Short mmCIF file of N, CA and C in Angstrom, two decimals:
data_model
loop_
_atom_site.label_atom_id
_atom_site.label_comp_id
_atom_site.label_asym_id
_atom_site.label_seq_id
_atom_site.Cartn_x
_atom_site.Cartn_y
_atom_site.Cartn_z
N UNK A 155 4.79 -13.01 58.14
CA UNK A 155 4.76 -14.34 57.55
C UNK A 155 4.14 -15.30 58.57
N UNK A 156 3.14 -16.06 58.23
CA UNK A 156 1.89 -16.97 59.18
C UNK A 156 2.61 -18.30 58.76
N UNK A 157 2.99 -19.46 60.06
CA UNK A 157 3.73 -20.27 59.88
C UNK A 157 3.06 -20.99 61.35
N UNK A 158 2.72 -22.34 61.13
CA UNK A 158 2.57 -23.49 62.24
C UNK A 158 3.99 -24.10 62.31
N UNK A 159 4.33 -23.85 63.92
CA UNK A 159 5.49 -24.91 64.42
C UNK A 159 5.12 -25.94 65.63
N UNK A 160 5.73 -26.79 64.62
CA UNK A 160 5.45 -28.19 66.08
C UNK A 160 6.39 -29.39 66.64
N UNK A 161 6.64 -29.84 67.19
CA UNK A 161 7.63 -30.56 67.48
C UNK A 161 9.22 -30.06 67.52
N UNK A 162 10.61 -31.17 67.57
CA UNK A 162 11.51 -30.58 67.94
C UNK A 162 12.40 -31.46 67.55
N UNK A 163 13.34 -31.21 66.46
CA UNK A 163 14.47 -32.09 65.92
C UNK A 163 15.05 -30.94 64.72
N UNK A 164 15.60 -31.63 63.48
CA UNK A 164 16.05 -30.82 62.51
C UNK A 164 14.38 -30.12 61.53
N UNK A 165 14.69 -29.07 61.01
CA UNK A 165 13.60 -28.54 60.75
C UNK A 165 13.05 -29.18 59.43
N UNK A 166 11.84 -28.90 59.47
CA UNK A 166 10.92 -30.18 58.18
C UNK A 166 10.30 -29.07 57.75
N UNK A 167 10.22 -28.36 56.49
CA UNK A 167 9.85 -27.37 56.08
C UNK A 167 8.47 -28.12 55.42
N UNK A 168 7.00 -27.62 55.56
CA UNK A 168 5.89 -27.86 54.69
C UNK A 168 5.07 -26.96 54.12
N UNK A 169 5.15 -27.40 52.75
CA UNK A 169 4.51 -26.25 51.90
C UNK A 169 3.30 -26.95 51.19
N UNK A 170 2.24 -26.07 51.15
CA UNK A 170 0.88 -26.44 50.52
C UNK A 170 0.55 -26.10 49.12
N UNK A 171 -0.02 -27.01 48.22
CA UNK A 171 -0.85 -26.56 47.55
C UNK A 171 -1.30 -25.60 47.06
N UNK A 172 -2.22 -25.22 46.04
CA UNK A 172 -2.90 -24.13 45.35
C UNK A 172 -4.44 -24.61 45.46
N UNK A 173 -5.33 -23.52 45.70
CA UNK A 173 -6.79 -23.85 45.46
C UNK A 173 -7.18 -23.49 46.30
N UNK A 174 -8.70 -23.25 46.31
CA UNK A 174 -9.49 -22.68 47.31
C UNK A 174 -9.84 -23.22 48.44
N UNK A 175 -9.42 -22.32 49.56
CA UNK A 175 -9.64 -22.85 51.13
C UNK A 175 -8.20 -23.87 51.46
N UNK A 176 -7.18 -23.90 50.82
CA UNK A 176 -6.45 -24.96 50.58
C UNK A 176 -5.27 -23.74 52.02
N UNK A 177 -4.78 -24.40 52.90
CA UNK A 177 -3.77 -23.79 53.84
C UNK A 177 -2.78 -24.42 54.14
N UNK A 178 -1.81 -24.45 54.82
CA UNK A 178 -0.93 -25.55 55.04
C UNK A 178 -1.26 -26.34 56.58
N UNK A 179 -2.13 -25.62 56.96
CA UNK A 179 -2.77 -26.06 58.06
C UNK A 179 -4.07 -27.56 57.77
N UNK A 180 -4.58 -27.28 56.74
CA UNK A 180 -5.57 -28.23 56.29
C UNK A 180 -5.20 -29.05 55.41
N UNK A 181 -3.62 -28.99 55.06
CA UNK A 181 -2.91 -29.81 54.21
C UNK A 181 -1.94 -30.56 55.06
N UNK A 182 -1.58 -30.90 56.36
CA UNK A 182 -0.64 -31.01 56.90
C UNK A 182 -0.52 -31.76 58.24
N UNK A 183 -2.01 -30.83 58.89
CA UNK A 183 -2.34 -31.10 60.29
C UNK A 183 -2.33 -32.34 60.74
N UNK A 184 -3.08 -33.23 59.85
CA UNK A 184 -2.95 -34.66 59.99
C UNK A 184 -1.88 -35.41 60.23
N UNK A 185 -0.93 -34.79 60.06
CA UNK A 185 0.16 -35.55 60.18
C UNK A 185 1.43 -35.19 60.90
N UNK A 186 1.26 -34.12 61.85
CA UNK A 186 2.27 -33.41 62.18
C UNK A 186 2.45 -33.78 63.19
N UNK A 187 1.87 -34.61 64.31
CA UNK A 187 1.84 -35.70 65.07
C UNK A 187 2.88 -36.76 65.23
N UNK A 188 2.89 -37.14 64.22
CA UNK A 188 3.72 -38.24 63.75
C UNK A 188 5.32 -37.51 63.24
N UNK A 189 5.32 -36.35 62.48
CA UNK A 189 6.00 -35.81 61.92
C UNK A 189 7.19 -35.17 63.32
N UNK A 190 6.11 -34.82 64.09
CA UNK A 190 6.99 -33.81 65.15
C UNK A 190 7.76 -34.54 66.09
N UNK A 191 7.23 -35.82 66.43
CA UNK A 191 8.49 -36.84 66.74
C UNK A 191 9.70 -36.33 66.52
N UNK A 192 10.36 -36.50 65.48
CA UNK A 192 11.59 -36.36 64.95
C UNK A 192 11.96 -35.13 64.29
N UNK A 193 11.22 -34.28 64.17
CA UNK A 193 11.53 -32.92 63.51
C UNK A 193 10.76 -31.86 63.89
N UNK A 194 10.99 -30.80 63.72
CA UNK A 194 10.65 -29.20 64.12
C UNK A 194 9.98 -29.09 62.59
N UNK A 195 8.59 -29.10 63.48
CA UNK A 195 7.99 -28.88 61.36
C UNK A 195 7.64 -27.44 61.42
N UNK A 196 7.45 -27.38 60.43
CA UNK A 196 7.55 -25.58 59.87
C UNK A 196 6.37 -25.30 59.22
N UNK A 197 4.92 -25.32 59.15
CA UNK A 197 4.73 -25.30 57.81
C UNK A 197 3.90 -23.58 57.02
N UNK A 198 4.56 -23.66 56.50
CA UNK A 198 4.50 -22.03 56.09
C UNK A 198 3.09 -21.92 55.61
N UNK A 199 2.51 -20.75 55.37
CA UNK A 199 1.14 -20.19 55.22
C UNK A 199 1.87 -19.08 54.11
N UNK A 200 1.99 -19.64 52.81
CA UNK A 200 3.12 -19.01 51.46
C UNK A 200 1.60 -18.22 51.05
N UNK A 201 1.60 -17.37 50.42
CA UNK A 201 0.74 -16.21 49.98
C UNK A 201 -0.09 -16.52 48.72
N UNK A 202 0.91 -17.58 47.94
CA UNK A 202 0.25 -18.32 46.49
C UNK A 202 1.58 -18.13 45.51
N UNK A 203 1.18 -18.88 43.94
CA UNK A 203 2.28 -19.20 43.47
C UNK A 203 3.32 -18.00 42.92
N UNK A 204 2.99 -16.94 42.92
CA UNK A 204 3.66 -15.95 42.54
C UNK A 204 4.69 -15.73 43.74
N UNK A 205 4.20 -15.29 44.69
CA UNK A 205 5.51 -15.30 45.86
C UNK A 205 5.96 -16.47 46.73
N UNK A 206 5.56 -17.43 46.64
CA UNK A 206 5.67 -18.73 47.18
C UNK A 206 7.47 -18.80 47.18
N UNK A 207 7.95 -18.59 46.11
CA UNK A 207 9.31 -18.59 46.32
C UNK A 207 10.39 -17.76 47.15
N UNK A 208 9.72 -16.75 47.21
CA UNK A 208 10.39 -15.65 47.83
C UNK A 208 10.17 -15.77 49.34
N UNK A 209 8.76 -16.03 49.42
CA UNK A 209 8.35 -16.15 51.42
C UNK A 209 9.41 -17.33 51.74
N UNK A 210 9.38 -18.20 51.01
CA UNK A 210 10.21 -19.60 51.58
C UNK A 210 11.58 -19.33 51.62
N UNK A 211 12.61 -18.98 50.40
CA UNK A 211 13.65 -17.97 50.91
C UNK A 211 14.12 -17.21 51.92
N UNK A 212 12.90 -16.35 51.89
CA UNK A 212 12.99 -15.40 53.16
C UNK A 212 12.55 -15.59 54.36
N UNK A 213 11.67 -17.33 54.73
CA UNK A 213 11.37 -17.56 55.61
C UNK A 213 12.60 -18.52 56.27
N UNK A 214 13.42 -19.55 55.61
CA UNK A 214 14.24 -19.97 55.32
C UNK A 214 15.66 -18.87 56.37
N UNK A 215 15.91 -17.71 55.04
CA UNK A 215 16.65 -16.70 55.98
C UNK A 215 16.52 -16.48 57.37
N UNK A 216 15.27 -15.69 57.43
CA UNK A 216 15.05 -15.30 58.78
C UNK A 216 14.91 -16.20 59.92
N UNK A 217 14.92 -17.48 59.78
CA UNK A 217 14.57 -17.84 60.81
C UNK A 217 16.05 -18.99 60.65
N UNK A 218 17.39 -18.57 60.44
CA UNK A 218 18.15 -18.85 60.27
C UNK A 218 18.73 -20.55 60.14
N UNK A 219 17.92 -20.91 59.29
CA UNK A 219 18.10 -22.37 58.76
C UNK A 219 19.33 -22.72 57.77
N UNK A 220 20.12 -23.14 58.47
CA UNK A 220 21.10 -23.63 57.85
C UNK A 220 21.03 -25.24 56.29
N UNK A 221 20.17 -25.94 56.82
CA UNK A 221 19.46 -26.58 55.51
C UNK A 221 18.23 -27.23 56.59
N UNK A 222 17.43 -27.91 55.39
CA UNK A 222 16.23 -28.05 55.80
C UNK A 222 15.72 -29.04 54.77
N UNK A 223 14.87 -30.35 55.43
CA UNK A 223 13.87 -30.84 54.59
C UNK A 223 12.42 -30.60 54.09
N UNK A 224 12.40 -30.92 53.16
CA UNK A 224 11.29 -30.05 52.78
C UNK A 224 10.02 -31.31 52.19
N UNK A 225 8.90 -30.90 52.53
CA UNK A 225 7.63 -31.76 51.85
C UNK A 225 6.70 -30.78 51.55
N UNK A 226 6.54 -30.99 49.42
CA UNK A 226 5.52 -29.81 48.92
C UNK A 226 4.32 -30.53 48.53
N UNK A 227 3.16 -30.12 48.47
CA UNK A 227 1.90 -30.72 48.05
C UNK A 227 1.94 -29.58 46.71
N UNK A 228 2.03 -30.40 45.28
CA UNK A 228 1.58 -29.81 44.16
C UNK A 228 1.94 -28.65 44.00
N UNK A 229 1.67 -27.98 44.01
CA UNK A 229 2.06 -26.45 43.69
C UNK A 229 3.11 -26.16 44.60
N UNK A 230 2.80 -26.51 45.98
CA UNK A 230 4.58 -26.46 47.03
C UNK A 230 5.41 -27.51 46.90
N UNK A 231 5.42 -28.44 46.09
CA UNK A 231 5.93 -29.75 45.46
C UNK A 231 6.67 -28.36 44.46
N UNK A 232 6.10 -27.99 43.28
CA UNK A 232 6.97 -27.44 42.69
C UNK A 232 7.82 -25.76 43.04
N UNK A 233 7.38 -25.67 44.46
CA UNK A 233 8.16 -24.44 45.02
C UNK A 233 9.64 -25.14 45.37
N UNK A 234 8.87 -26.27 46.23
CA UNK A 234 10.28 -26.81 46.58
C UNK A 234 11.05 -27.56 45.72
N UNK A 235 10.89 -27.56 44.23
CA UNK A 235 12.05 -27.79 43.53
C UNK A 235 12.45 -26.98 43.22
N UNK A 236 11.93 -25.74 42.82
CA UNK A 236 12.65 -24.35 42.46
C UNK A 236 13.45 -24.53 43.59
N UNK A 237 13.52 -24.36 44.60
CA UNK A 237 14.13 -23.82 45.86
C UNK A 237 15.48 -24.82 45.64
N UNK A 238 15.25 -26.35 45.81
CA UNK A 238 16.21 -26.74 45.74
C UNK A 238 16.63 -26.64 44.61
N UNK A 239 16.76 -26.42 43.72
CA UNK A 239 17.46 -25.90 42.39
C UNK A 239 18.40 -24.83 42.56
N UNK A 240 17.55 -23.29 43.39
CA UNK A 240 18.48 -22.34 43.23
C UNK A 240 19.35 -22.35 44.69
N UNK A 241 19.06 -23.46 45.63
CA UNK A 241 19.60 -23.26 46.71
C UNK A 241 19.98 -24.99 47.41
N UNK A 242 21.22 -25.34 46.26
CA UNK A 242 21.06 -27.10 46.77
C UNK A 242 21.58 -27.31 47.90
N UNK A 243 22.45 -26.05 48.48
CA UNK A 243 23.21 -26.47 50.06
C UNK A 243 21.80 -26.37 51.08
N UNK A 244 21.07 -25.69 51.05
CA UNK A 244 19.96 -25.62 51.47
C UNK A 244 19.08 -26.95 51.78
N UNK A 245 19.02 -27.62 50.90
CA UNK A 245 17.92 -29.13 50.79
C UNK A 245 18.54 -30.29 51.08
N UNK A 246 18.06 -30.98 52.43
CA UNK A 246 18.83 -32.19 52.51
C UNK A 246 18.15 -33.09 52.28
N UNK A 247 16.64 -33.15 51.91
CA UNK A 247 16.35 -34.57 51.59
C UNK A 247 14.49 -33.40 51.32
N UNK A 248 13.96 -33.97 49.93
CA UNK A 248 12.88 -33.08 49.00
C UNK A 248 11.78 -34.34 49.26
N UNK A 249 11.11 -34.29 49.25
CA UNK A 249 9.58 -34.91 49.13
C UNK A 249 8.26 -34.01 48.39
N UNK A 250 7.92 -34.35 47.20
CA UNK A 250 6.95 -34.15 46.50
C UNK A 250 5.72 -35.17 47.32
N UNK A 251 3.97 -34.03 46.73
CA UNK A 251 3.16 -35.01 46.62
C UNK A 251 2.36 -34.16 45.56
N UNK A 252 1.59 -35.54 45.20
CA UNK A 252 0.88 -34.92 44.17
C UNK A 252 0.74 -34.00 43.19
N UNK A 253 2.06 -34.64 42.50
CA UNK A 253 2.41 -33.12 41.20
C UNK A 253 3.51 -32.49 41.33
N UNK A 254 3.69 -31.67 40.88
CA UNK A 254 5.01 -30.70 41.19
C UNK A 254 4.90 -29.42 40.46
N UNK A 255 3.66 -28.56 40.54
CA UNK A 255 3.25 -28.05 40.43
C UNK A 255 2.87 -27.45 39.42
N UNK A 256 2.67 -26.12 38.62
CA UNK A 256 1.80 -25.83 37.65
C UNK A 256 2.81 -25.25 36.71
N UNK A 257 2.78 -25.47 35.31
CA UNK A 257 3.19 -24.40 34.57
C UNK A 257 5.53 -25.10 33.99
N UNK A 258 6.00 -25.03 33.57
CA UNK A 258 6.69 -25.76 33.19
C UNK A 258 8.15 -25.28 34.17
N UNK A 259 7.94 -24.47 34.95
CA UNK A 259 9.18 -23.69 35.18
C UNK A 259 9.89 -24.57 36.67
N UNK A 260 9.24 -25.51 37.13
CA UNK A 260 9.48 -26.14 38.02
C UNK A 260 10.05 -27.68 37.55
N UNK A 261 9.82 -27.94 35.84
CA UNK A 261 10.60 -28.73 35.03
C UNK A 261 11.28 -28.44 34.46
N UNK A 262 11.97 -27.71 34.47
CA UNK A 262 13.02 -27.05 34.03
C UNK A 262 13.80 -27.03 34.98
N UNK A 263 15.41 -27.48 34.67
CA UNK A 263 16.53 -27.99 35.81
C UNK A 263 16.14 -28.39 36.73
N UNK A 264 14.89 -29.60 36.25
CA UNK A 264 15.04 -30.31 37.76
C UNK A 264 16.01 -31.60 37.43
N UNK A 265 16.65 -31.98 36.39
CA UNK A 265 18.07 -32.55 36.50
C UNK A 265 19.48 -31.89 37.32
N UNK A 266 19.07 -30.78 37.83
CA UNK A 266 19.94 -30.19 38.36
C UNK A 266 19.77 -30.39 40.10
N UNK A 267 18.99 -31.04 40.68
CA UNK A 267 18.67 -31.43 42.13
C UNK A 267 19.33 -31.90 42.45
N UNK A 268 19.97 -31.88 43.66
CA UNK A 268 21.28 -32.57 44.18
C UNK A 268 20.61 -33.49 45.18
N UNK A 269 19.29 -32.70 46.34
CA UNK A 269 19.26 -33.67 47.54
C UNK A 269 18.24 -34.88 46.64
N UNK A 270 18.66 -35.93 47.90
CA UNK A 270 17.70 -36.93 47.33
C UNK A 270 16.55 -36.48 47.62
N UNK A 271 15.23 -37.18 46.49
CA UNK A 271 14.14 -37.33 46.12
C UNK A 271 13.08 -38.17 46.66
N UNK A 272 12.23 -37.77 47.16
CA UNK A 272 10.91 -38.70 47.25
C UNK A 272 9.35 -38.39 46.20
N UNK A 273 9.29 -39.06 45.60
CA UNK A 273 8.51 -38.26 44.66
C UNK A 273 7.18 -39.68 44.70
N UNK A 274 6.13 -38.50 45.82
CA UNK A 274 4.91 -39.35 46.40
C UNK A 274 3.36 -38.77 45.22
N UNK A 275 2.78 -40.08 45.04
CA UNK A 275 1.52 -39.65 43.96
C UNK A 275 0.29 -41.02 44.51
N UNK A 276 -0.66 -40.37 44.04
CA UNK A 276 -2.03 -41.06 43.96
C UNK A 276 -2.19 -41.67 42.89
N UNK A 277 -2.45 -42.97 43.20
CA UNK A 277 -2.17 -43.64 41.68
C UNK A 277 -3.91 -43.09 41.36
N UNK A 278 -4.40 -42.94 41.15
CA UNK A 278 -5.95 -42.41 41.43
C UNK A 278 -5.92 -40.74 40.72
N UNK A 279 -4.64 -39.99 41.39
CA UNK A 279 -4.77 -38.49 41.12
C UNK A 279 -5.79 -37.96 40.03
N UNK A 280 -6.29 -37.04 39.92
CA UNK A 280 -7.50 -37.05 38.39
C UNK A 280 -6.55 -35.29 38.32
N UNK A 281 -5.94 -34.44 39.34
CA UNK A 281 -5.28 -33.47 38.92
C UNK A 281 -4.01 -33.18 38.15
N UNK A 282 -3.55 -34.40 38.66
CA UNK A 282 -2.08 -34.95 38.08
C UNK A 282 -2.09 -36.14 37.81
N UNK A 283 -2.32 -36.50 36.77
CA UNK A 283 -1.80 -38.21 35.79
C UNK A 283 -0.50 -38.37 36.26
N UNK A 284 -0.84 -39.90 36.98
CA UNK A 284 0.28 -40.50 37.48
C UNK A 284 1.22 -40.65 36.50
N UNK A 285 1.24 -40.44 34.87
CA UNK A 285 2.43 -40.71 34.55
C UNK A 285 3.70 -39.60 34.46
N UNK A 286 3.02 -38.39 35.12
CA UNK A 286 3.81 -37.18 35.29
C UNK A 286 5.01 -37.58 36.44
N UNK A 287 4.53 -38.29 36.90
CA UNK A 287 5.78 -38.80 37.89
C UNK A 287 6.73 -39.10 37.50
N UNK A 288 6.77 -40.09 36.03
CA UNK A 288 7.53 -40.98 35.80
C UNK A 288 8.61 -39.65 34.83
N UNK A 289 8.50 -38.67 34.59
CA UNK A 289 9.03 -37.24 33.63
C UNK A 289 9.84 -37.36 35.11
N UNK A 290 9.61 -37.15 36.31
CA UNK A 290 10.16 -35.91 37.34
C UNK A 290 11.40 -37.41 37.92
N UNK A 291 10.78 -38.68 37.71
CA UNK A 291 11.66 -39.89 37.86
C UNK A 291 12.90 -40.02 37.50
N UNK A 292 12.56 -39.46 36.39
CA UNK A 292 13.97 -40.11 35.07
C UNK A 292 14.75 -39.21 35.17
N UNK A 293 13.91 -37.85 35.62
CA UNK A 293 14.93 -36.50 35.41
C UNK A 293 15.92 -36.03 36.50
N UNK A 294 15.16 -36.26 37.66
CA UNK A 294 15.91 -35.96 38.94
C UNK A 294 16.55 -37.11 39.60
N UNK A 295 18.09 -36.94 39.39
CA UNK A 295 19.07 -38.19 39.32
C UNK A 295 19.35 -38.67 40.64
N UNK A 296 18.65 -38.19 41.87
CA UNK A 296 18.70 -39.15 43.30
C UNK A 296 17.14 -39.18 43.92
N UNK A 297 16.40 -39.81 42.86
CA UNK A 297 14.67 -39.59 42.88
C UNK A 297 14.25 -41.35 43.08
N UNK A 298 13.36 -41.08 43.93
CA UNK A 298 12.67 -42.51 44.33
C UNK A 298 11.00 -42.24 43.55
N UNK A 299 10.25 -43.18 43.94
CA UNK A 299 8.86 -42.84 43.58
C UNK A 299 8.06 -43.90 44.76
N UNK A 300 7.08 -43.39 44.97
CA UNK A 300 6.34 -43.98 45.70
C UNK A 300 4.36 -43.73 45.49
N UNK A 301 4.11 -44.82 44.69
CA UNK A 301 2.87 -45.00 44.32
C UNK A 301 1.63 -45.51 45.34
N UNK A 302 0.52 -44.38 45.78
CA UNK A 302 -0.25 -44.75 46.96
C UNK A 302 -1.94 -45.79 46.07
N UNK A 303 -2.32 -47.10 46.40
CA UNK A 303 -3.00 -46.95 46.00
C UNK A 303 -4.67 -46.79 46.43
N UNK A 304 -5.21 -46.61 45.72
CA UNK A 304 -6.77 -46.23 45.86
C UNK A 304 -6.68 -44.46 46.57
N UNK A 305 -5.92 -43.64 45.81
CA UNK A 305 -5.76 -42.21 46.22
C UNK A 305 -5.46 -41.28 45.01
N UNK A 306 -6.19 -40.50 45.84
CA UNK A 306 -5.87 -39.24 44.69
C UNK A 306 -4.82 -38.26 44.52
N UNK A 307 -5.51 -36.40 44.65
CA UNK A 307 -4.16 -35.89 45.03
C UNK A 307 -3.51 -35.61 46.55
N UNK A 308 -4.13 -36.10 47.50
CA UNK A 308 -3.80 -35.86 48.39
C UNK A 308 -3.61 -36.74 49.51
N UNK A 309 -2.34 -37.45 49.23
CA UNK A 309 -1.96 -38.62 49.96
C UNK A 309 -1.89 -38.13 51.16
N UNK A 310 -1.44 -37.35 51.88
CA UNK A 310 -1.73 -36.63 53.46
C UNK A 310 -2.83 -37.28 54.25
N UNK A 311 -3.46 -36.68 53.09
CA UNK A 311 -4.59 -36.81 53.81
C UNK A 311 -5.95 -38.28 53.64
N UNK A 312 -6.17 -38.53 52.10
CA UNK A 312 -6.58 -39.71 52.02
C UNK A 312 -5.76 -41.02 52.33
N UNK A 313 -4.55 -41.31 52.39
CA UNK A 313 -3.49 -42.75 53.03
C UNK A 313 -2.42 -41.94 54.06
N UNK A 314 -3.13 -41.45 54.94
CA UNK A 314 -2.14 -41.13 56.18
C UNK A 314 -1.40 -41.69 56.72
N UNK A 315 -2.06 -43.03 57.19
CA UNK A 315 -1.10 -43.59 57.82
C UNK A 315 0.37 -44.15 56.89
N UNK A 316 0.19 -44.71 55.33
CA UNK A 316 0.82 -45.12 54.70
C UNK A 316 1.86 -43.83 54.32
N UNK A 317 1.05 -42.95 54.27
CA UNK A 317 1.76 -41.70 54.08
C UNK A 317 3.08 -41.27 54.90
N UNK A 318 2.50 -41.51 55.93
CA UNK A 318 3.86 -40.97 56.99
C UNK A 318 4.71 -42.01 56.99
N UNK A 319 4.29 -43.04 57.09
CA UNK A 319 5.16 -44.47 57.34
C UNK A 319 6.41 -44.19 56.32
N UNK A 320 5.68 -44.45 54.91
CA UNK A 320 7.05 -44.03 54.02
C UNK A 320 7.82 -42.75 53.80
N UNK A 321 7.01 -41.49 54.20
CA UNK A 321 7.85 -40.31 54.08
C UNK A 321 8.99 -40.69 55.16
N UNK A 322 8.42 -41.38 56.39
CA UNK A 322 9.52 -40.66 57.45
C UNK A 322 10.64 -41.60 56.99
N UNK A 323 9.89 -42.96 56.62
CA UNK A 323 11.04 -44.24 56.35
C UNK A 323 12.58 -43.27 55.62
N UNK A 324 11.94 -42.45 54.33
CA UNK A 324 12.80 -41.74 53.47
C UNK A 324 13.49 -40.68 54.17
N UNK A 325 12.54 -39.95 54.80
CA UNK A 325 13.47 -38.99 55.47
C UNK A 325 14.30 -39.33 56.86
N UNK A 326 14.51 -40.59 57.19
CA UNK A 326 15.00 -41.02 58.70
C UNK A 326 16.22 -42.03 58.00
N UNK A 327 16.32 -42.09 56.57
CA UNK A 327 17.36 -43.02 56.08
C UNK A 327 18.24 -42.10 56.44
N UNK A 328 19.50 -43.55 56.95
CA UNK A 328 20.89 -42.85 56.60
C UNK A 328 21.44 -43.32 55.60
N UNK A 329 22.40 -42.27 54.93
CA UNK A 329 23.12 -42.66 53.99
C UNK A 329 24.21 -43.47 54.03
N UNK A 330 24.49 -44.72 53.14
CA UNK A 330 25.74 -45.21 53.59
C UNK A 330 26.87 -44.77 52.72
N UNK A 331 27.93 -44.79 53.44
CA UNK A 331 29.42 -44.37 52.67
C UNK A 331 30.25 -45.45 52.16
#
């Protein structure tokens, strides 16, 4: 299993996309800089959407992660809701971008998500119509949204800087009691 690690805090799991030439290395790199500050990023090199679930599981296992945050681009947007679905002690705080991936099975019990939600899009996207957001909004009951504008599907990488600013804002909240 082919996996970039960088930095050093609680682990930040990143999963990529679908499409050609598409890696988690060329989905990610940009930002892992900023990212590794505060967290041990992970970002897996998943095989494609058929085993995508299983490497992350088993990457997850083996490398003995007790829970983990996670940020998916589209197609790893919708790995990592499967994941947190079948594994909610697992997910402490989910970040989507651009989509949530292909095919309906990743909308299905996503009312069932426990960690909170960041659910990041291109108001621009031409792969995913921004109003697909507003389905994954209503449904997943501790879900934020965060609209980038003049971008497409790949806020990473086209609004970086805006990009990280608000992921980390979300993932560096504490919760109050």
């Amino acid at each position: 299993m082919r996996y970039h690690e960088y930095g050093y805090g609680p682990p930040l799991v990143l999963l990529h996309g679908s499409g050609p030439d598409v890696t988690g290395w060329h989905n990610f790199h940009g930002v892992l800089g900023a990212f590794g500050e505060f967290y041990r990023c992970l970002v897996l090199e998943h095989p494609g959407v058929a085993t995508a679930l299983d490497a992350l599981t088993q990457f997850v296992d083996t490398l003995q992660l007790d829970s983990v945050d996670i940020i998916g681009n589209a197609m790893g947007g919708g790995v990592a809701i499967t994941y947190a679905i079948a594994h909610p002690e697992k997910v402490r705080r989910l970040v989507t971008v651009g989509g949530l991936g292909c095919g309906l099975q990743p909308w299905e019990g996503i009312h069932r998500i426990t960690a909170p939600t960041l659910i990041t899009w291109g108001r621009d996207d031409r792969v995913s119509p921004l109003d697909m957001a507003l389905i994954a909004l209503r449904a997943i009951p501790n879900a934020e949204l965060h609209v980038f504008p003049n971008c497409g599907h790949g806020a990473m990488i086209e609004q970086r800087d805006a990009f990280v600013t608000t992921v980390l804002s979300f993932l560096l909240h504490k919760e109050s009691n």
